[in-house]
Tab-separated table of C-alpha atoms in Angstrom:
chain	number	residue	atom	x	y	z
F	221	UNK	CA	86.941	260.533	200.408
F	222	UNK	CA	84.020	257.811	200.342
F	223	UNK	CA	81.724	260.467	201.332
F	224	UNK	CA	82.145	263.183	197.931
F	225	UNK	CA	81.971	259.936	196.127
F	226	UNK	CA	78.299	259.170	198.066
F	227	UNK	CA	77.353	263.042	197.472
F	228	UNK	CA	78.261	262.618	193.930
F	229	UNK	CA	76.179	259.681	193.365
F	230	UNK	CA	73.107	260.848	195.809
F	231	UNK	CA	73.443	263.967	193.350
F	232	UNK	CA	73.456	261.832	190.088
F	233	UNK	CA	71.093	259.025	191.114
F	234	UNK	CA	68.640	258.294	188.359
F	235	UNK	CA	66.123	257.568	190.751
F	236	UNK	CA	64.924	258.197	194.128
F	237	UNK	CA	66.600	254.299	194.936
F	238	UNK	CA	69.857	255.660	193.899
F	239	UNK	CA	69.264	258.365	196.381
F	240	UNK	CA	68.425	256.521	199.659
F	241	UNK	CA	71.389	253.942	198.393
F	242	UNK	CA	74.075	256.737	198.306
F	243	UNK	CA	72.338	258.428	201.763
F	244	UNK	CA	72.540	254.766	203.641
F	245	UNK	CA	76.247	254.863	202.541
F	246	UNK	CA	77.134	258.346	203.799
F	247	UNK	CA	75.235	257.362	207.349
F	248	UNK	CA	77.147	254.031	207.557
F	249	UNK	CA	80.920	255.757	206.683
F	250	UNK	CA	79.736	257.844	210.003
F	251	UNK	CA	79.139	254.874	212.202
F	252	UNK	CA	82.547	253.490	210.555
F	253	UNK	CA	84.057	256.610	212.317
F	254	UNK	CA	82.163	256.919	215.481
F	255	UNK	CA	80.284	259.838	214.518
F	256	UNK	CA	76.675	258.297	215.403
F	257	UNK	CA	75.454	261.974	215.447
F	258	UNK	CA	75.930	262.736	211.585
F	259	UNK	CA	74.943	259.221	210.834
F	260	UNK	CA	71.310	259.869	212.830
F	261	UNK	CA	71.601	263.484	210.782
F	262	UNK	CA	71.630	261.919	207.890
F	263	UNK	CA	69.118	259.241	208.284
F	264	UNK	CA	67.115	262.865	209.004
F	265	UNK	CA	67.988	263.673	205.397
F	266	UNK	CA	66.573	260.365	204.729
F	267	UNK	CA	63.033	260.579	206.139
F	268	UNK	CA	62.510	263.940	204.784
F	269	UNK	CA	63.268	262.891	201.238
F	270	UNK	CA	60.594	259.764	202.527
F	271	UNK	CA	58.166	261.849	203.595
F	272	UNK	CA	58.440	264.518	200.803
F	273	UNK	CA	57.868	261.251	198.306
F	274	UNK	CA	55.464	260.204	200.521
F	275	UNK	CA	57.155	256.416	200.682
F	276	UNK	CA	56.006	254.776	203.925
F	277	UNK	CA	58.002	251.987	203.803
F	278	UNK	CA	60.982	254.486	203.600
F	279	UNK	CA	60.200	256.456	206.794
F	280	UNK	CA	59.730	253.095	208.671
F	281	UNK	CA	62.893	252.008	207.966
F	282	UNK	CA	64.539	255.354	208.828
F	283	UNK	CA	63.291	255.478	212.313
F	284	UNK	CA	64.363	251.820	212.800
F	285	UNK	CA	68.022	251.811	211.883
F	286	UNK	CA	68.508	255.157	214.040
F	287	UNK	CA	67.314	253.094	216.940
F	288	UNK	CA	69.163	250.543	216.414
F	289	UNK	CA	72.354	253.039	215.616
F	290	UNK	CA	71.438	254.249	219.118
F	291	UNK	CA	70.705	250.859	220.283
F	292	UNK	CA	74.138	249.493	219.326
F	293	UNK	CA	76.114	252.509	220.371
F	294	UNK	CA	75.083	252.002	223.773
F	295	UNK	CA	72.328	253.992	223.830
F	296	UNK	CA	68.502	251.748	223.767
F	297	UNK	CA	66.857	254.077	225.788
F	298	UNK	CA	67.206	256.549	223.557
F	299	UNK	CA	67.063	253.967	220.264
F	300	UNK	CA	63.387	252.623	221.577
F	301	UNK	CA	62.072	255.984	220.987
F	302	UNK	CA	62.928	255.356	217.357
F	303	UNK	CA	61.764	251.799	217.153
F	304	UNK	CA	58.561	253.128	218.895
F	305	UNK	CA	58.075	255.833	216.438
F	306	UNK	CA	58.737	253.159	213.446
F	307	UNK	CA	56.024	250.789	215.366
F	308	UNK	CA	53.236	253.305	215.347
F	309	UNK	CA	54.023	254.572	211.551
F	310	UNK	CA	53.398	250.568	211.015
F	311	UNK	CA	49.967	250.372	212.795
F	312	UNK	CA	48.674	253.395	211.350
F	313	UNK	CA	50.323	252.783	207.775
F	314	UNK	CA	47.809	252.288	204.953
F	315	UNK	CA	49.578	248.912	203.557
F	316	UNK	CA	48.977	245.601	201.855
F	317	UNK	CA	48.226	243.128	204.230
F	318	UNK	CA	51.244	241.053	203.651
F	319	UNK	CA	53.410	243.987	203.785
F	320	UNK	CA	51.647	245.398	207.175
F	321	UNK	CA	52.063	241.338	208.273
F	322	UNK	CA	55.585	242.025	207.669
F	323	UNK	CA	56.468	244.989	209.462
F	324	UNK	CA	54.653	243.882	212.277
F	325	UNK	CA	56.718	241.411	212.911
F	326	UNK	CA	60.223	243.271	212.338
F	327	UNK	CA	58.498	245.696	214.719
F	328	UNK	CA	58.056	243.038	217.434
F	329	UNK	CA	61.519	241.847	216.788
F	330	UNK	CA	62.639	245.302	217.167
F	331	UNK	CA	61.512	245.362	220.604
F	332	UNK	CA	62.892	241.946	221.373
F	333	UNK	CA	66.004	243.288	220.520
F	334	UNK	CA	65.939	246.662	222.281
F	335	UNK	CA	64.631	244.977	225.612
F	336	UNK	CA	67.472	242.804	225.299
F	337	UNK	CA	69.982	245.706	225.052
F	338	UNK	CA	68.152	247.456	228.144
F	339	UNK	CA	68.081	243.829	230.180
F	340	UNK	CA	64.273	243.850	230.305
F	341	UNK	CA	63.957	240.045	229.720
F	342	UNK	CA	60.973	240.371	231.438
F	343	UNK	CA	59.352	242.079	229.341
F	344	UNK	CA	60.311	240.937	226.177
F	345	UNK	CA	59.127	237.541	227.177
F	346	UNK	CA	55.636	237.971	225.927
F	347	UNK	CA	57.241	239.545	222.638
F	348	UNK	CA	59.731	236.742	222.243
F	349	UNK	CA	56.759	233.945	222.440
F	350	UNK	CA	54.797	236.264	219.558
F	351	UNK	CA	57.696	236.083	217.670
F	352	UNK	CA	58.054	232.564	217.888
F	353	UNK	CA	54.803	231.777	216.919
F	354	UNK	CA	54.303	234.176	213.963
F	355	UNK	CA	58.242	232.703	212.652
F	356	UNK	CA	56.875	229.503	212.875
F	357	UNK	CA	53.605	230.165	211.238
F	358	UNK	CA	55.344	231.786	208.222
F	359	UNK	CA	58.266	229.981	207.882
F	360	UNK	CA	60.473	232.194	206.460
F	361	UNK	CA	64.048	231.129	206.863
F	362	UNK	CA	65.343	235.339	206.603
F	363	UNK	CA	62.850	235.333	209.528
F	364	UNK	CA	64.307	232.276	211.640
F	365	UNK	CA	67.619	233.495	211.109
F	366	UNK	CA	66.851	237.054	212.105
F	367	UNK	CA	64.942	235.520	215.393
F	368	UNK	CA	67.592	233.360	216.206
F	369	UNK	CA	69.964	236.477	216.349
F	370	UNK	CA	67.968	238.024	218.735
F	371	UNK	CA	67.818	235.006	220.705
F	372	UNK	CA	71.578	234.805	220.837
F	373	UNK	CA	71.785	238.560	222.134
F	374	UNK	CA	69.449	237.417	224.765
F	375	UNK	CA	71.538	234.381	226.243
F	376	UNK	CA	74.947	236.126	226.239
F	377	UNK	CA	73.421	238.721	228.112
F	378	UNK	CA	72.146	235.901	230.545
F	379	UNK	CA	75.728	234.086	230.267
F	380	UNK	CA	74.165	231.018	228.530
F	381	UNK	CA	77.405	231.501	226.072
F	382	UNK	CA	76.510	227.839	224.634
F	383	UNK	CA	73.090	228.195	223.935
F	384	UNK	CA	73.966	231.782	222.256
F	385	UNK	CA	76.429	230.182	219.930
F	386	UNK	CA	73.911	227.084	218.964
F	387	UNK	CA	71.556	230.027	217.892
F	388	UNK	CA	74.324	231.545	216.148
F	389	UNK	CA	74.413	229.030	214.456
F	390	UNK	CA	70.836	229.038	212.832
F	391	UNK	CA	70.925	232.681	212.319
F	392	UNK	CA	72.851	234.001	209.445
F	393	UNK	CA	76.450	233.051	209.169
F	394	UNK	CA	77.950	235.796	206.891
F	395	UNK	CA	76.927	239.090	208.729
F	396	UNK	CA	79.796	240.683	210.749
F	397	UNK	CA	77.624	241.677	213.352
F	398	UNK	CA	77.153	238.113	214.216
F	399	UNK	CA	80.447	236.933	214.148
F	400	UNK	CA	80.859	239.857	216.382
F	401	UNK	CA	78.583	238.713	218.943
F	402	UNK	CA	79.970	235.451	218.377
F	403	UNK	CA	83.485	236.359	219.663
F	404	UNK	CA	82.279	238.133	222.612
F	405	UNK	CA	80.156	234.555	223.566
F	406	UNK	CA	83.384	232.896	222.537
F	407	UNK	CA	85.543	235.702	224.671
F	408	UNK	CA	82.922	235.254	227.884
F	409	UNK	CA	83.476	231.220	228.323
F	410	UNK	CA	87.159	231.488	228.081
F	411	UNK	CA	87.976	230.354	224.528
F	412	UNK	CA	90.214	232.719	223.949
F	413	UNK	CA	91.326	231.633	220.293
F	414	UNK	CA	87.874	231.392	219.043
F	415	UNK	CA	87.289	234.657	220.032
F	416	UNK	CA	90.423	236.182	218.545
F	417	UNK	CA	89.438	234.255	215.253
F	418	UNK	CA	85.679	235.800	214.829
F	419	UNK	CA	87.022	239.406	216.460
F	420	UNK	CA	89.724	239.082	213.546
F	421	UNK	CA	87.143	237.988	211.122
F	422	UNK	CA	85.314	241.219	211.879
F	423	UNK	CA	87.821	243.450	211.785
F	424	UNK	CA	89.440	242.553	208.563
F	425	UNK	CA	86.143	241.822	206.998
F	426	UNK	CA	85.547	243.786	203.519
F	427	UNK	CA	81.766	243.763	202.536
F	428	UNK	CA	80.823	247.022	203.473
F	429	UNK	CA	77.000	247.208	206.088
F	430	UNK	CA	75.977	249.106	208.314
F	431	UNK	CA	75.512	245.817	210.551
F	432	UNK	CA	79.424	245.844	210.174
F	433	UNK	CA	79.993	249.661	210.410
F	434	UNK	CA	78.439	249.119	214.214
F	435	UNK	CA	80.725	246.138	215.385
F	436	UNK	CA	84.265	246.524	213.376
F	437	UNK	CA	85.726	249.807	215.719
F	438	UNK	CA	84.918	247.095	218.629
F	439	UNK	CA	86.474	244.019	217.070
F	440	UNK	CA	89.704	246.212	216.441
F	441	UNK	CA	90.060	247.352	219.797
F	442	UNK	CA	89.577	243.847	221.294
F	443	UNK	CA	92.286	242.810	218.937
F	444	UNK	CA	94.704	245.314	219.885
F	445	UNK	CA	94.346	244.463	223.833
């Protein structure tokens, strides 16, 4: 199965790289299958290798993608804990100022996004208009894509599905979890064959993520209805 092969190569990994390659692997075959509790397990297994190496960064990133596991799976509540607990390591982290500029801003995104989920638009208002101005200040097109996700997420969820998809279009145009988000937009204003063609898109998609291990299981079931 995938997952000996990502124990063999977390077990032979030169480096400790290898190691949190082959345990982002094993969490993301979990999501494939549903099982969101061994995938948050395992991004456990993750931090404590972090924290034993004593790589910031690393522990940052493991509290983030459990929230947005949680996030994703229908669960923010639960998945802001995480983002919090990533947002305070950042703050308190001893790091180069462009790296602490950085992860300040994925943090606020982070909470863009999981406000979004929980249909707090109110209160990710102020955090959307930081966001916007630190983008724009650093003009980082990874950035603008990345914002312009979020702001996507936000419109469908106020059933602007036009102004979602015009953002979809600035964000980035090869990750499955936007194409996801894209059918559903597509789905909610009654184009029924876009929808089907971005859901399909998904599904048969090949380039293994964990942004795609969160959608596909969806895209499949909207195909088969």
């Amino acid at each position: 199965t995938a997952r000996k092969y990502y124990n063999k190569m977390f077990d032979k990994a030169p480096n400790i790289n290898g190691k949190f390659g082959a345990l982002i692997w094993k969490a993301t075959s979990y999501v494939h299958e549903g099982n969101i509790e061994k995938a948050l397990k395992t991004f456990e297994e993750y931090r404590a290798l972090a924290e034993k190496e004593d790589l910031i960064i690393n522990v940052i990133l493991s509290y983030a993608n459990q929230g947005f596991i949680l996030t994703e799976s229908g669960n923010p509540t639960e998945g802001m804990k995480y983002y919090e607990k990533a947002s305070d390591l950042i703050k308190e982290a001893e790091l180069s100022r462009p790296v602490k500029e950085n992860y300040i801003l994925y943090s606020i995104m982070w909470r863009c996004y999981v406000l979004t989920a929980k249909n707090e638009f109110d209160k990710a208002e102020a955090d959307f208009e930081k966001c916007k101005q630190m983008v724009e200040n650093r003009q980082n097109p990874g950035e603008e894509r990345t914002l312009h996700s979020i702001y996507a997420l936000r419109e469908i969820k106020r059933g602007n599905y036009d102004k979602a998809l015009e953002h979809f279009s600035k964000a980035d145009t090869e990750d499955a979890f936007n194409w996801y988000y894209m059918a559903k937009a597509y789905e909610k204003k009654g184009d029924k064959e876009n929808a089907s063609k971005f859901y399909a898109k998904v599904a048969n998609w090949n380039v293994n993520s964990l942004n795609l291990a969160l959608v596909r299981q969806r895209a499949r079931e909207k195909i088969q209805e």
